[in-house]
PDB file of C-alpha atoms in Angstrom:
ATOM      1  CA  UNK I   1      -0.188  -0.335  -0.013  1.00  0.00           C
ATOM      2  CA  UNK I   2       2.858   2.580  -0.455  1.00  0.00           C
ATOM      3  CA  UNK I   3       1.222   4.627  -3.398  1.00  0.00           C
ATOM      4  CA  UNK I   4      -2.550   5.421  -0.661  1.00  0.00           C
ATOM      5  CA  UNK I   5       0.561   5.469   2.212  1.00  0.00           C
ATOM      6  CA  UNK I   6       2.106   8.739   0.248  1.00  0.00           C
ATOM      7  CA  UNK I   7      -1.158   9.722  -0.473  1.00  0.00           C
ATOM      8  CA  UNK I   8      -2.586  10.386   2.421  1.00  0.00           C
ATOM      9  CA  UNK I   9       0.901  12.255   3.971  1.00  0.00           C
ATOM     10  CA  UNK I  10       0.015  14.905   2.052  1.00  0.00           C
ATOM     11  CA  UNK I  11      -3.435  15.048   2.637  1.00  0.00           C
ATOM     12  CA  UNK I  12      -2.208  15.096   6.333  1.00  0.00           C
ATOM     13  CA  UNK I  13       0.139  17.415   5.599  1.00  0.00           C
ATOM     14  CA  UNK I  14      -3.031  19.568   4.888  1.00  0.00           C
ATOM     15  CA  UNK I  15      -4.283  18.857   7.991  1.00  0.00           C
ATOM     16  CA  UNK I  16      -7.237  16.581   6.532  1.00  0.00           C
ATOM     17  CA  UNK I  17      -8.252  13.841   8.729  1.00  0.00           C
ATOM     18  CA  UNK I  18      -6.980  10.294   6.981  1.00  0.00           C
ATOM     19  CA  UNK I  19      -7.367   6.672   7.584  1.00  0.00           C
ATOM     20  CA  UNK I  20      -5.293   3.507   6.034  1.00  0.00           C
ATOM     21  CA  UNK I  21      -6.807   0.020   5.621  1.00  0.00           C
ATOM     22  CA  UNK I  22      -5.236  -2.852   4.449  1.00  0.00           C
ATOM     23  CA  UNK I  23      -2.984  -5.757   6.245  1.00  0.00           C
ATOM     24  CA  UNK I  24       0.680  -5.745   7.243  1.00  0.00           C
ATOM     25  CA  UNK I  25       1.874  -9.651   9.205  1.00  0.00           C
ATOM     26  CA  UNK I  26       2.854  -8.995  13.203  1.00  0.00           C
ATOM     27  CA  UNK I  27       6.058  -8.737  12.863  1.00  0.00           C
ATOM     28  CA  UNK I  28       8.601  -5.739  12.674  1.00  0.00           C
ATOM     29  CA  UNK I  29       7.888  -4.831   9.129  1.00  0.00           C
ATOM     30  CA  UNK I  30       4.333  -4.325  10.222  1.00  0.00           C
ATOM     31  CA  UNK I  31       5.307  -2.595  13.480  1.00  0.00           C
ATOM     32  CA  UNK I  32       7.678  -0.301  10.752  1.00  0.00           C
ATOM     33  CA  UNK I  33       5.070   0.189   8.762  1.00  0.00           C
ATOM     34  CA  UNK I  34       1.840   1.161  11.164  1.00  0.00           C
ATOM     35  CA  UNK I  35       4.453   3.869  13.035  1.00  0.00           C
ATOM     36  CA  UNK I  36       5.679   5.139   9.734  1.00  0.00           C
ATOM     37  CA  UNK I  37       1.659   6.658   9.175  1.00  0.00           C
ATOM     38  CA  UNK I  38       1.416   6.857  12.992  1.00  0.00           C
ATOM     39  CA  UNK I  39       3.851   9.631  12.384  1.00  0.00           C
ATOM     40  CA  UNK I  40       2.123  11.216   9.613  1.00  0.00           C
ATOM     41  CA  UNK I  41      -0.890  11.487  11.650  1.00  0.00           C
ATOM     42  CA  UNK I  42      -2.883   8.933   9.666  1.00  0.00           C
ATOM     43  CA  UNK I  43      -5.001   7.119  11.967  1.00  0.00           C
ATOM     44  CA  UNK I  44      -3.988   3.039  11.606  1.00  0.00           C
ATOM     45  CA  UNK I  45      -7.006   1.635  13.654  1.00  0.00           C
ATOM     46  CA  UNK I  46      -8.454   0.437  10.178  1.00  0.00           C
ATOM     47  CA  UNK I  47      -4.965  -1.735   9.409  1.00  0.00           C
ATOM     48  CA  UNK I  48      -5.299  -5.299  10.519  1.00  0.00           C
ATOM     49  CA  UNK I  49      -1.932  -7.709  11.571  1.00  0.00           C
ATOM     50  CA  UNK I  50      -2.043 -10.411  10.859  1.00  0.00           C
ATOM     51  CA  UNK I  51      -0.138 -13.532  12.242  1.00  0.00           C
ATOM     52  CA  UNK I  52       0.183 -15.918   9.342  1.00  0.00           C
ATOM     53  CA  UNK I  53       1.417 -13.784   6.374  1.00  0.00           C
ATOM     54  CA  UNK I  54       4.398 -11.381   6.553  1.00  0.00           C
ATOM     55  CA  UNK I  55       4.434  -7.704   5.822  1.00  0.00           C
ATOM     56  CA  UNK I  56       5.025  -7.299   1.766  1.00  0.00           C
ATOM     57  CA  UNK I  57       8.288  -5.723   1.050  1.00  0.00           C
ATOM     58  CA  UNK I  58       8.824  -3.567  -1.918  1.00  0.00           C
ATOM     59  CA  UNK I  59      12.345  -2.236  -3.386  1.00  0.00           C
ATOM     60  CA  UNK I  60      12.759   0.028  -5.384  1.00  0.00           C
ATOM     61  CA  UNK I  61      15.967   0.762  -7.182  1.00  0.00           C
ATOM     62  CA  UNK I  62      16.776   4.397  -8.433  1.00  0.00           C
ATOM     63  CA  UNK I  63      18.158   4.570 -11.714  1.00  0.00           C
ATOM     64  CA  UNK I  64      21.211   7.976 -11.954  1.00  0.00           C
ATOM     65  CA  UNK I  65      18.094   9.666 -14.094  1.00  0.00           C
ATOM     66  CA  UNK I  66      15.912   8.959 -10.707  1.00  0.00           C
ATOM     67  CA  UNK I  67      13.080   6.572 -12.525  1.00  0.00           C
ATOM     68  CA  UNK I  68      12.890   3.976 -10.738  1.00  0.00           C
ATOM     69  CA  UNK I  69      12.697  -0.110 -10.930  1.00  0.00           C
ATOM     70  CA  UNK I  70      10.569  -2.441  -8.726  1.00  0.00           C
ATOM     71  CA  UNK I  71      10.404  -5.827  -7.503  1.00  0.00           C
ATOM     72  CA  UNK I  72       8.069  -7.178  -4.540  1.00  0.00           C
ATOM     73  CA  UNK I  73       8.521 -10.060  -1.681  1.00  0.00           C
ATOM     74  CA  UNK I  74       4.862 -10.871  -1.422  1.00  0.00           C
ATOM     75  CA  UNK I  75       4.299 -15.077  -1.741  1.00  0.00           C
ATOM     76  CA  UNK I  76       1.708 -14.313  -0.432  1.00  0.00           C
ATOM     77  CA  UNK I  77       1.918 -10.938   1.646  1.00  0.00           C
ATOM     78  CA  UNK I  78      -0.157 -10.358   4.352  1.00  0.00           C
ATOM     79  CA  UNK I  79      -1.625  -7.117   2.125  1.00  0.00           C
ATOM     80  CA  UNK I  80      -2.693  -9.576  -0.169  1.00  0.00           C
ATOM     81  CA  UNK I  81      -4.905 -11.517   2.693  1.00  0.00           C
ATOM     82  CA  UNK I  82      -7.527  -7.962   3.740  1.00  0.00           C
ATOM     83  CA  UNK I  83     -11.291 -10.009   3.944  1.00  0.00           C
ATOM     84  CA  UNK I  84     -14.310  -8.289   3.078  1.00  0.00           C
ATOM     85  CA  UNK I  85     -15.377  -8.899   7.147  1.00  0.00           C
ATOM     86  CA  UNK I  86     -12.573  -7.095   8.038  1.00  0.00           C
ATOM     87  CA  UNK I  87     -13.523  -3.582   6.706  1.00  0.00           C
ATOM     88  CA  UNK I  88     -14.915  -1.061   8.945  1.00  0.00           C
ATOM     89  CA  UNK I  89     -18.595   0.225   7.385  1.00  0.00           C
ATOM     90  CA  UNK I  90     -18.614   3.647   9.960  1.00  0.00           C
ATOM     91  CA  UNK I  91     -15.113   4.600   8.564  1.00  0.00           C
ATOM     92  CA  UNK I  92     -16.560   3.597   4.500  1.00  0.00           C
ATOM     93  CA  UNK I  93     -19.088   5.235   4.291  1.00  0.00           C
ATOM     94  CA  UNK I  94     -17.907   8.456   6.835  1.00  0.00           C
ATOM     95  CA  UNK I  95     -15.224   9.898   4.666  1.00  0.00           C
ATOM     96  CA  UNK I  96     -14.968  12.567   1.916  1.00  0.00           C
ATOM     97  CA  UNK I  97     -12.977  10.626   0.093  1.00  0.00           C
ATOM     98  CA  UNK I  98     -11.960   7.156  -0.559  1.00  0.00           C
ATOM     99  CA  UNK I  99      -8.936   6.239  -2.794  1.00  0.00           C
ATOM    100  CA  UNK I 100      -7.486   2.812  -3.955  1.00  0.00           C
ATOM    101  CA  UNK I 101      -4.953   1.642  -6.334  1.00  0.00           C
ATOM    102  CA  UNK I 102      -4.691  -1.990  -7.801  1.00  0.00           C
ATOM    103  CA  UNK I 103      -2.084  -3.122  -5.926  1.00  0.00           C
ATOM    104  CA  UNK I 104      -5.120  -4.538  -3.586  1.00  0.00           C
ATOM    105  CA  UNK I 105      -6.351  -6.163  -6.743  1.00  0.00           C
ATOM    106  CA  UNK I 106      -3.997  -8.456  -7.860  1.00  0.00           C
ATOM    107  CA  UNK I 107      -4.827 -11.318  -5.158  1.00  0.00           C
ATOM    108  CA  UNK I 108      -7.398 -12.709  -3.454  1.00  0.00           C
ATOM    109  CA  UNK I 109      -9.182 -12.188  -0.991  1.00  0.00           C
ATOM    110  CA  UNK I 110      -7.895  -8.406  -1.121  1.00  0.00           C
ATOM    111  CA  UNK I 111      -9.115  -7.961  -4.741  1.00  0.00           C
ATOM    112  CA  UNK I 112     -13.134  -8.715  -3.111  1.00  0.00           C
ATOM    113  CA  UNK I 113     -11.809  -6.959  -0.102  1.00  0.00           C
ATOM    114  CA  UNK I 114     -11.298  -3.544  -2.168  1.00  0.00           C
ATOM    115  CA  UNK I 115     -14.225  -3.888  -4.556  1.00  0.00           C
ATOM    116  CA  UNK I 116     -16.651  -4.281  -1.403  1.00  0.00           C
ATOM    117  CA  UNK I 117     -15.219  -1.413   0.199  1.00  0.00           C
ATOM    118  CA  UNK I 118     -15.331   1.099  -2.972  1.00  0.00           C
ATOM    119  CA  UNK I 119     -18.882  -0.260  -3.639  1.00  0.00           C
ATOM    120  CA  UNK I 120     -19.919   0.572   0.665  1.00  0.00           C
ATOM    121  CA  UNK I 121     -18.168   4.353  -0.540  1.00  0.00           C
ATOM    122  CA  UNK I 122     -20.008   5.032  -3.184  1.00  0.00           C
ATOM    123  CA  UNK I 123     -23.817   3.671  -2.012  1.00  0.00           C
ATOM    124  CA  UNK I 124     -22.848   6.074   0.793  1.00  0.00           C
ATOM    125  CA  UNK I 125     -22.157   9.218  -1.900  1.00  0.00           C
ATOM    126  CA  UNK I 126     -18.746   9.498  -1.063  1.00  0.00           C
ATOM    127  CA  UNK I 127     -16.550  10.860  -3.961  1.00  0.00           C
ATOM    128  CA  UNK I 128     -14.490   6.856  -5.441  1.00  0.00           C
ATOM    129  CA  UNK I 129     -10.413   8.084  -6.616  1.00  0.00           C
ATOM    130  CA  UNK I 130      -8.321   5.426  -8.297  1.00  0.00           C
ATOM    131  CA  UNK I 131      -4.918   5.264  -9.607  1.00  0.00           C
ATOM    132  CA  UNK I 132      -4.404   2.087 -11.524  1.00  0.00           C
ATOM    133  CA  UNK I 133      -0.298   2.022 -10.713  1.00  0.00           C
ATOM    134  CA  UNK I 134       0.601  -0.962 -12.945  1.00  0.00           C
ATOM    135  CA  UNK I 135       3.304  -3.186 -11.025  1.00  0.00           C
ATOM    136  CA  UNK I 136       4.583  -5.925 -13.589  1.00  0.00           C
ATOM    137  CA  UNK I 137       5.804  -8.592 -11.400  1.00  0.00           C
ATOM    138  CA  UNK I 138       2.941  -8.391  -9.329  1.00  0.00           C
ATOM    139  CA  UNK I 139       0.282  -9.330 -12.412  1.00  0.00           C
ATOM    140  CA  UNK I 140       0.506 -12.904 -13.828  1.00  0.00           C
ATOM    141  CA  UNK I 141      -0.050 -11.313 -16.747  1.00  0.00           C
ATOM    142  CA  UNK I 142      -0.086  -7.905 -18.619  1.00  0.00           C
ATOM    143  CA  UNK I 143      -3.415  -9.031 -20.367  1.00  0.00           C
ATOM    144  CA  UNK I 144      -4.451 -10.363 -16.622  1.00  0.00           C
ATOM    145  CA  UNK I 145      -3.298  -6.922 -15.402  1.00  0.00           C
ATOM    146  CA  UNK I 146      -5.406  -4.852 -18.524  1.00  0.00           C
ATOM    147  CA  UNK I 147      -8.539  -6.666 -17.456  1.00  0.00           C
ATOM    148  CA  UNK I 148      -8.663  -6.520 -14.020  1.00  0.00           C
ATOM    149  CA  UNK I 149      -7.482  -2.540 -13.973  1.00  0.00           C
ATOM    150  CA  UNK I 150      -9.890  -2.011 -16.005  1.00  0.00           C
ATOM    151  CA  UNK I 151     -13.259  -4.338 -14.439  1.00  0.00           C
ATOM    152  CA  UNK I 152     -13.057  -1.706 -11.479  1.00  0.00           C
ATOM    153  CA  UNK I 153     -12.884   2.005 -14.025  1.00  0.00           C
ATOM    154  CA  UNK I 154     -16.724   2.316 -13.866  1.00  0.00           C
ATOM    155  CA  UNK I 155     -17.251   2.333 -10.078  1.00  0.00           C
ATOM    156  CA  UNK I 156     -14.732   5.638 -10.113  1.00  0.00           C
ATOM    157  CA  UNK I 157     -15.625   9.303 -10.153  1.00  0.00           C
ATOM    158  CA  UNK I 158     -11.372  10.808 -10.583  1.00  0.00           C
ATOM    159  CA  UNK I 159      -8.792   9.310 -11.478  1.00  0.00           C
ATOM    160  CA  UNK I 160      -4.694   9.643 -11.991  1.00  0.00           C
ATOM    161  CA  UNK I 161      -2.987   7.331 -14.287  1.00  0.00           C
ATOM    162  CA  UNK I 162       0.771   7.913 -15.671  1.00  0.00           C
ATOM    163  CA  UNK I 163       1.837   8.620 -19.339  1.00  0.00           C
ATOM    164  CA  UNK I 164       1.977   4.558 -20.168  1.00  0.00           C
ATOM    165  CA  UNK I 165      -0.819   3.416 -18.505  1.00  0.00           C
ATOM    166  CA  UNK I 166      -2.880   5.364 -20.096  1.00  0.00           C
ATOM    167  CA  UNK I 167      -1.948   3.573 -23.057  1.00  0.00           C
ATOM    168  CA  UNK I 168      -1.818   0.751 -21.221  1.00  0.00           C
ATOM    169  CA  UNK I 169      -5.156   0.355 -20.758  1.00  0.00           C
ATOM    170  CA  UNK I 170      -6.827   2.225 -23.743  1.00  0.00           C
ATOM    171  CA  UNK I 171      -3.978   1.109 -26.670  1.00  0.00           C
ATOM    172  CA  UNK I 172      -4.424   4.360 -27.630  1.00  0.00           C
ATOM    173  CA  UNK I 173      -2.633   6.893 -29.538  1.00  0.00           C
ATOM    174  CA  UNK I 174      -2.008   9.531 -28.310  1.00  0.00           C
ATOM    175  CA  UNK I 175      -2.771  10.267 -24.378  1.00  0.00           C
ATOM    176  CA  UNK I 176      -5.563  12.738 -25.518  1.00  0.00           C
ATOM    177  CA  UNK I 177      -7.656   9.771 -27.096  1.00  0.00           C
ATOM    178  CA  UNK I 178      -6.380   7.457 -23.823  1.00  0.00           C
ATOM    179  CA  UNK I 179      -8.040  10.184 -21.796  1.00  0.00           C
ATOM    180  CA  UNK I 180     -11.476  10.193 -24.210  1.00  0.00           C
ATOM    181  CA  UNK I 181     -11.410   6.466 -23.692  1.00  0.00           C
ATOM    182  CA  UNK I 182     -10.894   6.747 -19.764  1.00  0.00           C
ATOM    183  CA  UNK I 183     -13.626   9.148 -19.461  1.00  0.00           C
ATOM    184  CA  UNK I 184     -16.069   7.411 -21.692  1.00  0.00           C
ATOM    185  CA  UNK I 185     -15.571   3.987 -19.300  1.00  0.00           C
ATOM    186  CA  UNK I 186     -17.084   6.482 -16.208  1.00  0.00           C
ATOM    187  CA  UNK I 187     -15.126   9.157 -14.529  1.00  0.00           C
ATOM    188  CA  UNK I 188     -15.984  12.291 -14.206  1.00  0.00           C
ATOM    189  CA  UNK I 189     -11.632  13.757 -14.256  1.00  0.00           C
ATOM    190  CA  UNK I 190      -9.002  12.443 -15.726  1.00  0.00           C
ATOM    191  CA  UNK I 191      -5.187  13.041 -14.821  1.00  0.00           C
ATOM    192  CA  UNK I 192      -2.932  12.041 -17.078  1.00  0.00           C
ATOM    193  CA  UNK I 193       0.552  12.403 -15.779  1.00  0.00           C
ATOM    194  CA  UNK I 194       3.466  13.329 -18.221  1.00  0.00           C
ATOM    195  CA  UNK I 195       6.761  13.225 -16.208  1.00  0.00           C
ATOM    196  CA  UNK I 196       8.615  16.453 -16.724  1.00  0.00           C
ATOM    197  CA  UNK I 197       5.849  17.794 -18.650  1.00  0.00           C
ATOM    198  CA  UNK I 198       3.277  18.468 -16.381  1.00  0.00           C
ATOM    199  CA  UNK I 199      -0.026  16.785 -16.751  1.00  0.00           C
ATOM    200  CA  UNK I 200      -2.850  16.192 -18.878  1.00  0.00           C
ATOM    201  CA  UNK I 201      -6.342  17.255 -16.917  1.00  0.00           C
ATOM    202  CA  UNK I 202      -9.674  15.637 -18.894  1.00  0.00           C
ATOM    203  CA  UNK I 203     -13.184  16.017 -18.430  1.00  0.00           C
ATOM    204  CA  UNK I 204     -15.596  15.477 -21.069  1.00  0.00           C
ATOM    205  CA  UNK I 205     -15.959  19.269 -21.556  1.00  0.00           C
ATOM    206  CA  UNK I 206     -12.265  20.131 -21.649  1.00  0.00           C
ATOM    207  CA  UNK I 207      -8.322  19.651 -21.085  1.00  0.00           C
ATOM    208  CA  UNK I 208      -5.081  20.680 -21.473  1.00  0.00           C
ATOM    209  CA  UNK I 209      -1.802  20.097 -20.614  1.00  0.00           C
ATOM    210  CA  UNK I 210      -1.156  21.550 -17.127  1.00  0.00           C
ATOM    211  CA  UNK I 211       3.342  22.838 -16.634  1.00  0.00           C
ATOM    212  CA  UNK I 212       5.289  21.169 -14.379  1.00  0.00           C
ATOM    213  CA  UNK I 213       7.673  23.521 -12.268  1.00  0.00           C
ATOM    214  CA  UNK I 214      11.197  23.352 -13.626  1.00  0.00           C
ATOM    215  CA  UNK I 215      13.166  21.846 -10.873  1.00  0.00           C
ATOM    216  CA  UNK I 216      15.800  18.725 -10.544  1.00  0.00           C
ATOM    217  CA  UNK I 217      14.805  15.473 -10.179  1.00  0.00           C
ATOM    218  CA  UNK I 218      16.696  13.188  -7.678  1.00  0.00           C
ATOM    219  CA  UNK I 219      13.670  10.617  -6.845  1.00  0.00           C
ATOM    220  CA  UNK I 220      11.035   9.985  -8.536  1.00  0.00           C
ATOM    221  CA  UNK I 221       9.524   8.000  -5.625  1.00  0.00           C
ATOM    222  CA  UNK I 222       6.143   9.184  -4.481  1.00  0.00           C
ATOM    223  CA  UNK I 223       5.434  11.836  -7.410  1.00  0.00           C
ATOM    224  CA  UNK I 224       2.274  10.899  -8.391  1.00  0.00           C
ATOM    225  CA  UNK I 225       0.901   9.699  -5.204  1.00  0.00           C
ATOM    226  CA  UNK I 226       1.937  13.078  -3.982  1.00  0.00           C
ATOM    227  CA  UNK I 227       0.564  15.015  -7.162  1.00  0.00           C
ATOM    228  CA  UNK I 228      -2.406  13.798  -6.834  1.00  0.00           C
ATOM    229  CA  UNK I 229      -3.155  13.792  -2.934  1.00  0.00           C
ATOM    230  CA  UNK I 230      -2.426  18.082  -3.637  1.00  0.00           C
ATOM    231  CA  UNK I 231      -5.520  17.326  -6.309  1.00  0.00           C
ATOM    232  CA  UNK I 232      -7.225  15.722  -3.721  1.00  0.00           C
ATOM    233  CA  UNK I 233      -6.573  18.698  -0.804  1.00  0.00           C
ATOM    234  CA  UNK I 234      -8.060  21.149  -3.198  1.00  0.00           C
ATOM    235  CA  UNK I 235     -10.866  19.049  -4.767  1.00  0.00           C
ATOM    236  CA  UNK I 236     -12.002  19.000  -0.633  1.00  0.00           C
ATOM    237  CA  UNK I 237     -10.956  22.733  -0.295  1.00  0.00           C
ATOM    238  CA  UNK I 238     -13.578  24.350  -3.022  1.00  0.00           C
ATOM    239  CA  UNK I 239     -16.283  21.739  -1.906  1.00  0.00           C
ATOM    240  CA  UNK I 240     -18.125  21.094  -5.043  1.00  0.00           C
ATOM    241  CA  UNK I 241     -18.333  17.724  -6.800  1.00  0.00           C
ATOM    242  CA  UNK I 242     -16.400  17.334  -9.680  1.00  0.00           C
ATOM    243  CA  UNK I 243     -18.455  17.907 -12.295  1.00  0.00           C
ATOM    244  CA  UNK I 244     -19.679  21.307 -10.974  1.00  0.00           C
ATOM    245  CA  UNK I 245     -16.288  22.703 -11.626  1.00  0.00           C
ATOM    246  CA  UNK I 246     -15.210  25.561 -12.918  1.00  0.00           C
ATOM    247  CA  UNK I 247     -11.940  24.691 -15.805  1.00  0.00           C
ATOM    248  CA  UNK I 248     -10.164  27.700 -14.133  1.00  0.00           C
ATOM    249  CA  UNK I 249     -10.869  25.222 -10.372  1.00  0.00           C
ATOM    250  CA  UNK I 250      -9.876  22.306 -11.958  1.00  0.00           C
ATOM    251  CA  UNK I 251      -6.512  23.938 -13.707  1.00  0.00           C
ATOM    252  CA  UNK I 252      -5.696  24.801  -9.395  1.00  0.00           C
ATOM    253  CA  UNK I 253      -6.048  22.090  -8.568  1.00  0.00           C
ATOM    254  CA  UNK I 254      -3.664  20.600 -11.299  1.00  0.00           C
ATOM    255  CA  UNK I 255      -1.083  23.101  -9.920  1.00  0.00           C
ATOM    256  CA  UNK I 256      -1.286  22.688  -6.714  1.00  0.00           C
ATOM    257  CA  UNK I 257      -0.956  18.899  -7.786  1.00  0.00           C
ATOM    258  CA  UNK I 258       2.262  19.583  -9.533  1.00  0.00           C
ATOM    259  CA  UNK I 259       3.674  21.427  -6.905  1.00  0.00           C
ATOM    260  CA  UNK I 260       3.883  19.325  -3.353  1.00  0.00           C
ATOM    261  CA  UNK I 261       5.421  16.092  -6.651  1.00  0.00           C
ATOM    262  CA  UNK I 262       7.792  19.213  -7.632  1.00  0.00           C
ATOM    263  CA  UNK I 263       9.109  19.366  -3.578  1.00  0.00           C
ATOM    264  CA  UNK I 264       9.254  15.292  -3.248  1.00  0.00           C
ATOM    265  CA  UNK I 265      10.871  14.857  -6.755  1.00  0.00           C
ATOM    266  CA  UNK I 266      14.062  17.036  -5.347  1.00  0.00           C
ATOM    267  CA  UNK I 267      14.511  14.312  -2.016  1.00  0.00           C
ATOM    268  CA  UNK I 268      14.990  10.089  -2.289  1.00  0.00           C
ATOM    269  CA  UNK I 269      12.546   7.926  -0.184  1.00  0.00           C
ATOM    270  CA  UNK I 270       8.937   8.064  -0.499  1.00  0.00           C
ATOM    271  CA  UNK I 271       7.051   9.330   2.738  1.00  0.00           C
ATOM    272  CA  UNK I 272      10.322  11.331   3.962  1.00  0.00           C
ATOM    273  CA  UNK I 273      10.149  13.257   0.410  1.00  0.00           C
ATOM    274  CA  UNK I 274       6.825  14.493   1.845  1.00  0.00           C
ATOM    275  CA  UNK I 275       6.634  18.266   1.413  1.00  0.00           C
ATOM    276  CA  UNK I 276       4.297  20.034   4.741  1.00  0.00           C
ATOM    277  CA  UNK I 277       2.047  22.780   3.342  1.00  0.00           C
ATOM    278  CA  UNK I 278       3.462  25.905   4.174  1.00  0.00           C
ATOM    279  CA  UNK I 279       6.958  24.841   2.354  1.00  0.00           C
ATOM    280  CA  UNK I 280       4.034  23.829  -0.837  1.00  0.00           C
ATOM    281  CA  UNK I 281       2.999  27.258  -0.531  1.00  0.00           C
ATOM    282  CA  UNK I 282       5.915  28.928  -0.414  1.00  0.00           C
ATOM    283  CA  UNK I 283       7.823  27.449  -3.540  1.00  0.00           C
ATOM    284  CA  UNK I 284       4.332  27.873  -5.053  1.00  0.00           C
ATOM    285  CA  UNK I 285       5.309  31.690  -4.320  1.00  0.00           C
ATOM    286  CA  UNK I 286       8.680  32.105  -5.678  1.00  0.00           C
TER     287      UNK I 286
END
């Protein structure tokens, strides 16, 4: 659950109440992860400790250009073992945004638990946010990954996808076309992240690339998550239905997201690299 944890850290830094749902092993790594989240002000009551499975480990190799290569120890890891009956319905129905990724869709019982949680949130009128976050080594095949990653899009209101993932999911020739095809599946707002170029923000009525801040990237770990965390915080502060937002407000969300990501990639690591709210606003005024 690295990606959702990174995103929650941004929201927590911006003063929102956050809660992480998942499963860890009853081991030193599980305790370390819980402590890390607690230190960032993220509620961990919905994290289940399982004595029968070890905490999944992700290893990130960083290239000279700051790009990453992933390897996972997960055979099966505790995160794949979260069950439907372990979900906290009050927590899920009572939140304003429910965010999930596709790493919890790779194996049962976590896949069923994830879909159940999304449906619970949707029934309660919660905004559903999704980041497919494709990690090839966690899926049986590319075809299986695409099928599963696409299967939940119809349940989603807002979606963040990387440039490569947008093409993978749609087979489109351009990012604009990919965004259109994803919007046709159900979401009201799609953000296609384009690395140092910025982000393509797309709704059914308009599309525009919002340029990134010019910085020197040291480590891109958490860049997409911190960008999307900034966007979701901005959506919360505007406090309107996404489909009723003006284009200027959508741009404002993207600019804040770009600023959070711009600061994040200047430091190494995921959660430790996520900036404070004060640092973000200071950076935007420069």
